[in-house]
mmCIF file of C-alpha atoms and ligand atoms in Angstrom:
data_model
loop_
_atom_site.group_PDB
_atom_site.id
_atom_site.type_symbol
_atom_site.label_atom_id
_atom_site.label_comp_id
_atom_site.label_asym_id
_atom_site.label_seq_id
_atom_site.Cartn_x
_atom_site.Cartn_y
_atom_site.Cartn_z
ATOM 1 C CA MET A 101 -19.834 0.644 -14.768
ATOM 2 C CA LYS A 102 -20.405 1.294 -11.293
ATOM 3 C CA LYS A 103 -16.523 2.518 -9.774
ATOM 4 C CA ILE A 104 -15.700 0.345 -7.058
ATOM 5 C CA LEU A 105 -12.466 0.059 -4.528
ATOM 6 C CA ILE A 106 -10.090 -1.890 -4.970
ATOM 7 C CA ALA A 107 -7.618 -2.570 -2.037
ATOM 8 C CA ILE A 108 -4.158 -4.476 -2.235
ATOM 9 C CA ASP A 109 -2.744 -5.245 0.227
ATOM 10 C CA GLY A 110 0.425 -7.493 1.459
ATOM 11 C CA HIS A 111 4.109 -7.831 2.486
ATOM 12 C CA SER A 112 6.696 -5.048 1.261
ATOM 13 C CA SER A 113 8.634 -5.708 -1.898
ATOM 14 C CA CYS A 114 5.913 -7.893 -3.522
ATOM 15 C CA GLY A 115 5.185 -5.248 -6.447
ATOM 16 C CA LYS A 116 2.041 -4.596 -4.828
ATOM 17 C CA SER A 117 2.482 -1.197 -6.324
ATOM 18 C CA THR A 118 3.782 -2.311 -10.102
ATOM 19 C CA MET A 119 0.081 -4.169 -9.794
ATOM 20 C CA ALA A 120 -2.260 -1.644 -8.049
ATOM 21 C CA LYS A 121 -0.838 0.988 -10.471
ATOM 22 C CA GLU A 122 -1.812 -1.423 -13.670
ATOM 23 C CA LEU A 123 -4.805 -2.063 -12.565
ATOM 24 C CA ALA A 124 -5.477 1.676 -12.223
ATOM 25 C CA LYS A 125 -4.093 2.793 -15.472
ATOM 26 C CA THR A 126 -6.789 -0.264 -17.181
ATOM 27 C CA LEU A 127 -10.160 1.125 -14.872
ATOM 28 C CA HIS A 128 -9.216 4.698 -15.474
ATOM 29 C CA TYR A 129 -8.908 4.665 -11.681
ATOM 30 C CA ARG A 130 -6.823 6.695 -9.371
ATOM 31 C CA TYR A 131 -4.289 5.105 -7.502
ATOM 32 C CA ILE A 132 -3.366 5.509 -4.212
ATOM 33 C CA ASP A 133 0.623 4.082 -2.234
ATOM 34 C CA SER A 134 -0.254 4.347 1.659
ATOM 35 C CA GLY A 135 2.965 3.090 2.029
ATOM 36 C CA ALA A 136 4.016 6.283 0.560
ATOM 37 C CA MET A 137 2.094 8.160 3.526
ATOM 38 C CA TYR A 138 3.742 6.694 5.761
ATOM 39 C CA ARG A 139 7.791 6.891 4.153
ATOM 40 C CA ALA A 140 6.666 10.893 3.910
ATOM 41 C CA VAL A 141 5.581 10.960 7.304
ATOM 42 C CA THR A 142 9.235 8.865 8.085
ATOM 43 C CA LEU A 143 10.930 11.224 5.952
ATOM 44 C CA TYR A 144 9.638 14.297 8.083
ATOM 45 C CA CYS A 145 10.400 12.953 11.385
ATOM 46 C CA LEU A 146 13.734 12.406 10.022
ATOM 47 C CA GLU A 147 14.342 15.622 8.533
ATOM 48 C CA LYS A 148 13.087 16.913 11.819
ATOM 49 C CA GLY A 149 15.618 15.306 13.771
ATOM 50 C CA PHE A 150 13.270 13.318 15.839
ATOM 51 C CA PHE A 151 15.295 10.122 15.846
ATOM 52 C CA ASN A 152 17.381 9.602 18.196
ATOM 53 C CA ASP A 153 19.496 6.241 16.517
ATOM 54 C CA ASP A 154 16.525 4.309 16.173
ATOM 55 C CA THR A 155 13.993 6.060 18.561
ATOM 56 C CA LEU A 156 11.813 7.958 17.724
ATOM 57 C CA ASN A 157 10.661 10.745 19.690
ATOM 58 C CA ILE A 158 6.949 10.452 20.140
ATOM 59 C CA GLU A 159 6.067 13.355 22.155
ATOM 60 C CA ALA A 160 7.515 15.669 19.312
ATOM 61 C CA ILE A 161 5.679 13.746 16.367
ATOM 62 C CA LYS A 162 2.520 14.088 18.229
ATOM 63 C CA GLN A 163 2.597 17.801 18.770
ATOM 64 C CA SER A 164 3.082 17.915 14.870
ATOM 65 C CA ILE A 165 1.225 15.288 13.240
ATOM 66 C CA GLY A 166 -1.568 17.974 12.968
ATOM 67 C CA ASP A 167 1.398 19.656 10.146
ATOM 68 C CA ILE A 168 1.770 16.766 7.955
ATOM 69 C CA HIS A 169 -0.006 16.801 5.082
ATOM 70 C CA ILE A 170 0.495 14.253 2.303
ATOM 71 C CA SER A 171 -1.081 15.149 -0.900
ATOM 72 C CA PHE A 172 -0.929 12.917 -4.605
ATOM 73 C CA GLU A 173 0.025 14.353 -7.925
ATOM 74 C CA LEU A 174 -0.018 13.582 -11.201
ATOM 75 C CA ASN A 175 3.655 13.806 -12.723
ATOM 76 C CA GLU A 176 3.057 14.267 -16.205
ATOM 77 C CA LYS A 177 5.979 12.861 -17.293
ATOM 78 C CA THR A 178 6.021 9.493 -15.584
ATOM 79 C CA GLY A 179 2.286 9.592 -16.020
ATOM 80 C CA ASN A 180 2.355 8.238 -12.076
ATOM 81 C CA SER A 181 1.087 10.010 -8.939
ATOM 82 C CA ASP A 182 4.067 11.946 -7.263
ATOM 83 C CA THR A 183 3.645 11.914 -3.310
ATOM 84 C CA TYR A 184 3.823 15.334 -1.727
ATOM 85 C CA LEU A 185 4.628 16.462 2.288
ATOM 86 C CA ASN A 186 3.125 19.944 2.872
ATOM 87 C CA GLY A 187 3.691 21.001 -0.760
ATOM 88 C CA GLU A 188 7.101 19.494 -1.555
ATOM 89 C CA ASN A 189 7.771 16.171 -3.972
ATOM 90 C CA VAL A 190 9.330 14.089 -1.527
ATOM 91 C CA GLU A 191 8.461 10.778 -4.054
ATOM 92 C CA LYS A 192 12.635 10.709 -4.471
ATOM 93 C CA PRO A 193 13.804 10.945 -0.809
ATOM 94 C CA ILE A 194 11.569 9.037 0.605
ATOM 95 C CA ARG A 195 12.367 5.990 -1.476
ATOM 96 C CA SER A 196 15.559 5.522 0.378
ATOM 97 C CA MET A 197 17.357 2.917 2.098
ATOM 98 C CA GLU A 198 17.179 5.743 5.098
ATOM 99 C CA VAL A 199 13.998 5.693 5.300
ATOM 100 C CA ALA A 200 13.006 2.200 4.395
ATOM 101 C CA ASP A 201 14.786 1.584 7.524
ATOM 102 C CA LYS A 202 13.318 3.295 10.002
ATOM 103 C CA VAL A 203 9.330 3.817 8.303
ATOM 104 C CA SER A 204 8.195 0.274 10.267
ATOM 105 C CA PRO A 205 8.247 2.077 13.919
ATOM 106 C CA VAL A 206 6.677 5.196 12.240
ATOM 107 C CA ALA A 207 3.636 3.141 11.020
ATOM 108 C CA ALA A 208 3.222 0.989 14.096
ATOM 109 C CA VAL A 209 2.384 4.321 16.223
ATOM 110 C CA GLY A 210 -1.196 4.012 16.648
ATOM 111 C CA PHE A 211 -2.305 8.556 16.093
ATOM 112 C CA ILE A 212 0.162 7.876 13.017
ATOM 113 C CA ARG A 213 -1.728 5.478 11.634
ATOM 114 C CA GLU A 214 -5.106 7.026 12.951
ATOM 115 C CA ALA A 215 -4.350 10.093 11.129
ATOM 116 C CA MET A 216 -2.919 8.401 8.127
ATOM 117 C CA VAL A 217 -6.723 6.436 7.898
ATOM 118 C CA LYS A 218 -8.583 9.665 7.842
ATOM 119 C CA GLN A 219 -6.767 11.104 5.481
ATOM 120 C CA GLN A 220 -6.890 7.478 2.897
ATOM 121 C CA GLN A 221 -10.396 7.506 3.961
ATOM 122 C CA ALA A 222 -11.571 10.463 2.400
ATOM 123 C CA MET A 223 -10.117 10.310 -0.490
ATOM 124 C CA GLY A 224 -11.589 6.647 -1.106
ATOM 125 C CA LYS A 225 -15.511 8.601 -0.577
ATOM 126 C CA ASP A 226 -16.322 8.910 -4.245
ATOM 127 C CA LYS A 227 -14.756 5.257 -4.998
ATOM 128 C CA GLY A 228 -13.235 4.505 -8.379
ATOM 129 C CA ILE A 229 -9.359 4.124 -6.828
ATOM 130 C CA VAL A 230 -6.798 1.147 -6.500
ATOM 131 C CA MET A 231 -4.909 2.118 -2.795
ATOM 132 C CA ASP A 232 -1.893 -0.514 -1.314
ATOM 133 C CA GLY A 233 -0.786 -1.075 1.586
ATOM 134 C CA ARG A 234 -1.452 -3.314 4.699
ATOM 135 C CA ASP A 235 -3.954 -2.561 6.445
ATOM 136 C CA ILE A 236 -6.917 -1.566 3.009
ATOM 137 C CA GLY A 237 -8.796 -4.532 2.620
ATOM 138 C CA THR A 238 -9.062 -4.530 7.227
ATOM 139 C CA VAL A 239 -8.901 -1.757 7.987
ATOM 140 C CA VAL A 240 -9.481 1.760 5.861
ATOM 141 C CA PHE A 241 -11.758 -0.247 3.240
ATOM 142 C CA PRO A 242 -13.022 -2.636 5.066
ATOM 143 C CA ASP A 243 -16.452 -3.010 2.626
ATOM 144 C CA ALA A 244 -13.991 -2.551 -0.539
ATOM 145 C CA GLU A 245 -15.253 -4.814 -3.027
ATOM 146 C CA LEU A 246 -12.662 -6.679 -4.176
ATOM 147 C CA LYS A 247 -9.301 -7.390 -2.260
ATOM 148 C CA LEU A 248 -5.917 -8.776 -2.697
ATOM 149 C CA PHE A 249 -3.562 -9.538 -0.574
ATOM 150 C CA VAL A 250 -0.467 -10.637 -2.314
ATOM 151 C CA THR A 251 3.147 -11.812 -1.682
ATOM 152 C CA ALA A 252 6.422 -13.767 -2.604
ATOM 153 C CA ARG A 253 9.243 -15.419 -0.562
ATOM 154 C CA PRO A 254 11.260 -12.885 1.034
ATOM 155 C CA GLU A 255 14.400 -14.201 -1.150
ATOM 156 C CA VAL A 256 12.880 -13.385 -4.002
ATOM 157 C CA ARG A 257 11.719 -9.899 -3.137
ATOM 158 C CA ALA A 258 15.097 -8.950 -1.333
ATOM 159 C CA GLN A 259 16.347 -9.509 -5.457
ATOM 160 C CA ARG A 260 13.215 -7.243 -6.984
ATOM 161 C CA ARG A 261 14.140 -4.277 -4.065
ATOM 162 C CA LEU A 262 17.477 -4.735 -4.509
ATOM 163 C CA ASP A 263 17.071 -4.206 -8.822
ATOM 164 C CA GLU A 264 15.439 -1.076 -7.901
ATOM 165 C CA LEU A 265 17.717 0.296 -5.625
ATOM 166 C CA ILE A 266 20.841 -0.404 -7.997
ATOM 167 C CA ALA A 267 19.053 0.923 -10.647
ATOM 168 C CA LYS A 268 18.773 4.682 -8.618
ATOM 169 C CA GLY A 269 22.365 4.523 -7.831
ATOM 170 C CA GLU A 270 22.061 3.344 -4.146
ATOM 171 C CA THR A 271 25.386 1.122 -2.701
ATOM 172 C CA VAL A 272 23.309 -1.882 -0.695
ATOM 173 C CA SER A 273 23.790 -5.290 -0.519
ATOM 174 C CA PHE A 274 21.644 -8.617 -1.264
ATOM 175 C CA ASP A 275 21.988 -9.191 3.112
ATOM 176 C CA GLU A 276 21.020 -5.903 3.835
ATOM 177 C CA VAL A 277 17.587 -5.862 1.792
ATOM 178 C CA LEU A 278 16.759 -9.041 2.716
ATOM 179 C CA LYS A 279 17.365 -8.466 6.308
ATOM 180 C CA ASN A 280 15.207 -4.659 5.996
ATOM 181 C CA ILE A 281 12.636 -6.727 4.952
ATOM 182 C CA GLU A 282 12.044 -9.209 7.125
ATOM 183 C CA LYS A 283 12.495 -6.411 9.768
ATOM 184 C CA ARG A 284 10.137 -4.464 8.586
ATOM 185 C CA ASP A 285 7.644 -8.071 7.902
ATOM 186 C CA LEU A 286 7.745 -8.529 11.855
ATOM 187 C CA ILE A 287 7.023 -5.128 11.982
ATOM 188 C CA ASP A 288 3.777 -5.395 10.428
ATOM 189 C CA SER A 289 2.533 -8.207 10.942
ATOM 190 C CA THR A 290 2.860 -8.491 14.965
ATOM 191 C CA ARG A 291 1.975 -4.233 15.426
ATOM 192 C CA LYS A 292 -0.631 -3.787 17.734
ATOM 193 C CA ASP A 293 -2.811 -0.894 15.379
ATOM 194 C CA GLY A 294 -4.240 -2.714 11.785
ATOM 195 C CA PRO A 295 -1.226 -5.157 11.497
ATOM 196 C CA LEU A 296 -0.648 -6.820 7.862
ATOM 197 C CA ARG A 297 -3.535 -10.024 8.156
ATOM 198 C CA LYS A 298 -5.149 -11.231 5.150
ATOM 199 C CA ALA A 299 -9.185 -10.355 4.998
ATOM 200 C CA PRO A 300 -11.606 -12.616 5.744
ATOM 201 C CA ASP A 301 -12.630 -12.536 1.856
ATOM 202 C CA ALA A 302 -9.504 -11.681 -0.119
ATOM 203 C CA VAL A 303 -8.148 -13.534 -2.586
ATOM 204 C CA VAL A 304 -4.350 -14.488 -2.600
ATOM 205 C CA LEU A 305 -1.713 -13.774 -4.531
ATOM 206 C CA ASP A 306 1.871 -15.216 -4.730
ATOM 207 C CA ASN A 307 3.353 -13.800 -7.390
ATOM 208 C CA SER A 308 7.083 -15.406 -6.562
ATOM 209 C CA ASP A 309 7.000 -17.484 -10.352
ATOM 210 C CA MET A 310 4.979 -15.254 -11.916
ATOM 211 C CA THR A 311 6.216 -12.686 -14.325
ATOM 212 C CA ILE A 312 4.034 -9.755 -15.027
ATOM 213 C CA ALA A 313 1.893 -10.500 -17.547
ATOM 214 C CA GLU A 314 1.160 -13.903 -16.168
ATOM 215 C CA GLN A 315 0.481 -11.698 -12.834
ATOM 216 C CA ASN A 316 -1.740 -8.907 -15.604
ATOM 217 C CA ALA A 317 -3.492 -11.390 -16.953
ATOM 218 C CA PHE A 318 -4.188 -13.511 -13.522
ATOM 219 C CA LEU A 319 -6.170 -9.909 -13.015
ATOM 220 C CA LEU A 320 -7.540 -9.440 -15.695
ATOM 221 C CA ARG A 321 -9.528 -13.022 -15.176
ATOM 222 C CA LEU A 322 -10.743 -12.137 -11.546
ATOM 223 C CA LEU A 323 -12.181 -8.745 -12.838
ATOM 224 C CA GLU A 324 -13.666 -10.906 -15.751
ATOM 225 C CA GLU A 325 -14.882 -13.076 -13.154
ATOM 226 C CA MET A 326 -15.906 -10.294 -10.945
ATOM 227 C CA ILE A 327 -17.962 -8.426 -13.708
ATOM 228 C CA LYS A 328 -20.199 -11.668 -14.696
ATOM 229 C CA ASN A 329 -20.650 -12.645 -10.885
ATOM 230 C CA ARG A 330 -21.867 -8.705 -10.305
ATOM 231 C CA ARG A 331 -24.157 -9.002 -13.163
ATOM 232 C CA ARG A 332 -25.305 -12.399 -12.699
ATOM 233 C CA ARG A 333 -26.506 -11.218 -8.819
ATOM 234 C CA GLN A 334 -28.366 -8.201 -10.619
ATOM 235 C CA PHE A 335 -30.313 -10.923 -12.402
ATOM 236 C CA ILE A 336 -31.136 -13.106 -9.104
ATOM 237 C CA PRO A 337 -34.399 -12.329 -7.409
ATOM 238 C CA ALA A 338 -34.636 -11.403 -3.780
ATOM 239 C CA PRO A 339 -36.114 -14.191 -1.651
ATOM 240 C CA ILE A 340 -39.239 -13.912 -0.961
ATOM 241 C CA ALA A 341 -40.288 -12.863 2.569
ATOM 242 C CA SER A 342 -41.503 -15.817 4.873
ATOM 243 C CA SER A 343 -45.300 -15.538 5.795
ATOM 244 C CA GLN A 344 -44.605 -16.722 9.248
HETATM 245 O O1 DC B 1770 4.477 -0.414 0.838
HETATM 246 P P1 DC B 1770 6.069 0.192 1.560
HETATM 247 O O2 DC B 1770 6.796 -0.520 1.950
HETATM 248 O O3 DC B 1770 5.955 1.433 1.001
HETATM 249 O O4 DC B 1770 5.218 1.253 3.087
HETATM 250 C C1 DC B 1770 6.501 1.548 4.131
HETATM 251 C C2 DC B 1770 5.971 0.673 5.461
HETATM 252 O O5 DC B 1770 4.710 1.727 6.020
HETATM 253 C C3 DC B 1770 6.605 -0.862 5.288
HETATM 254 O O6 DC B 1770 6.557 -0.308 6.719
HETATM 255 C C4 DC B 1770 4.542 -0.358 5.574
HETATM 256 C C5 DC B 1770 4.125 1.001 6.246
HETATM 257 N N1 DC B 1770 2.262 0.420 5.689
HETATM 258 C C6 DC B 1770 1.474 0.222 7.019
HETATM 259 O O7 DC B 1770 2.039 0.437 8.245
HETATM 260 N N2 DC B 1770 0.406 0.458 6.231
HETATM 261 C C7 DC B 1770 0.138 0.874 5.060
HETATM 262 N N3 DC B 1770 -1.048 1.228 4.784
HETATM 263 C C8 DC B 1770 0.807 0.678 4.285
HETATM 264 C C9 DC B 1770 2.372 0.773 4.577
#
């Protein structure tokens, strides 16, 4: 079957990436985590000392944006793709609380978004990818054949994120994680450039009370439905041109 683009947008920590990875594996597509790209830029800013507490030195990052190259490579051990910042594997440090805390203001900067969107569009030019983020169905791939908008209640998302962080050995409280999630939701959905929005043609999925298996079953049904509709469309004759 002809390869398509699948855009998955939604709130942070709502399981978008688990879903996107699963979908990519099923379809033998490439999975691209666009949030990892903003996280990698944030890590770069932290390493270069571009932050003064919470304030980002915009001029400094503007000078350096052309030097930031992000790529993804398959990790043979985990079977997932790892994020590389200028050739260095940064998969672990970009998932830290420190990066999570600073990433929203970085992702709100117009020229940073422009640079990332360009790289994302280049990655999708041959289709056959599942990309997740906030603006994939609205800005990056407005013509994506399948768009999903995923969400879950903030408390549910905070608990999922907390479990992940504890598993990684970070010491953090539920309240801290919840506050971080609420802060990110607000910045992500109110920023001027590429705000988090549901594309008008996106399918909404609230997975607050769903297991991974239920979610996978939902996605499978959706894909089957889509394939059926595409086949049906191919058999519909083109409308006869009006003689007037
Ligand atoms: O999905 P995530 O939590 O890893 O994303 C990290 C941050 O990057 C989050 O604050 C939202 C932002 N982001 C974005 O602005 N646009 C995207 N396409 C993906 C993520």
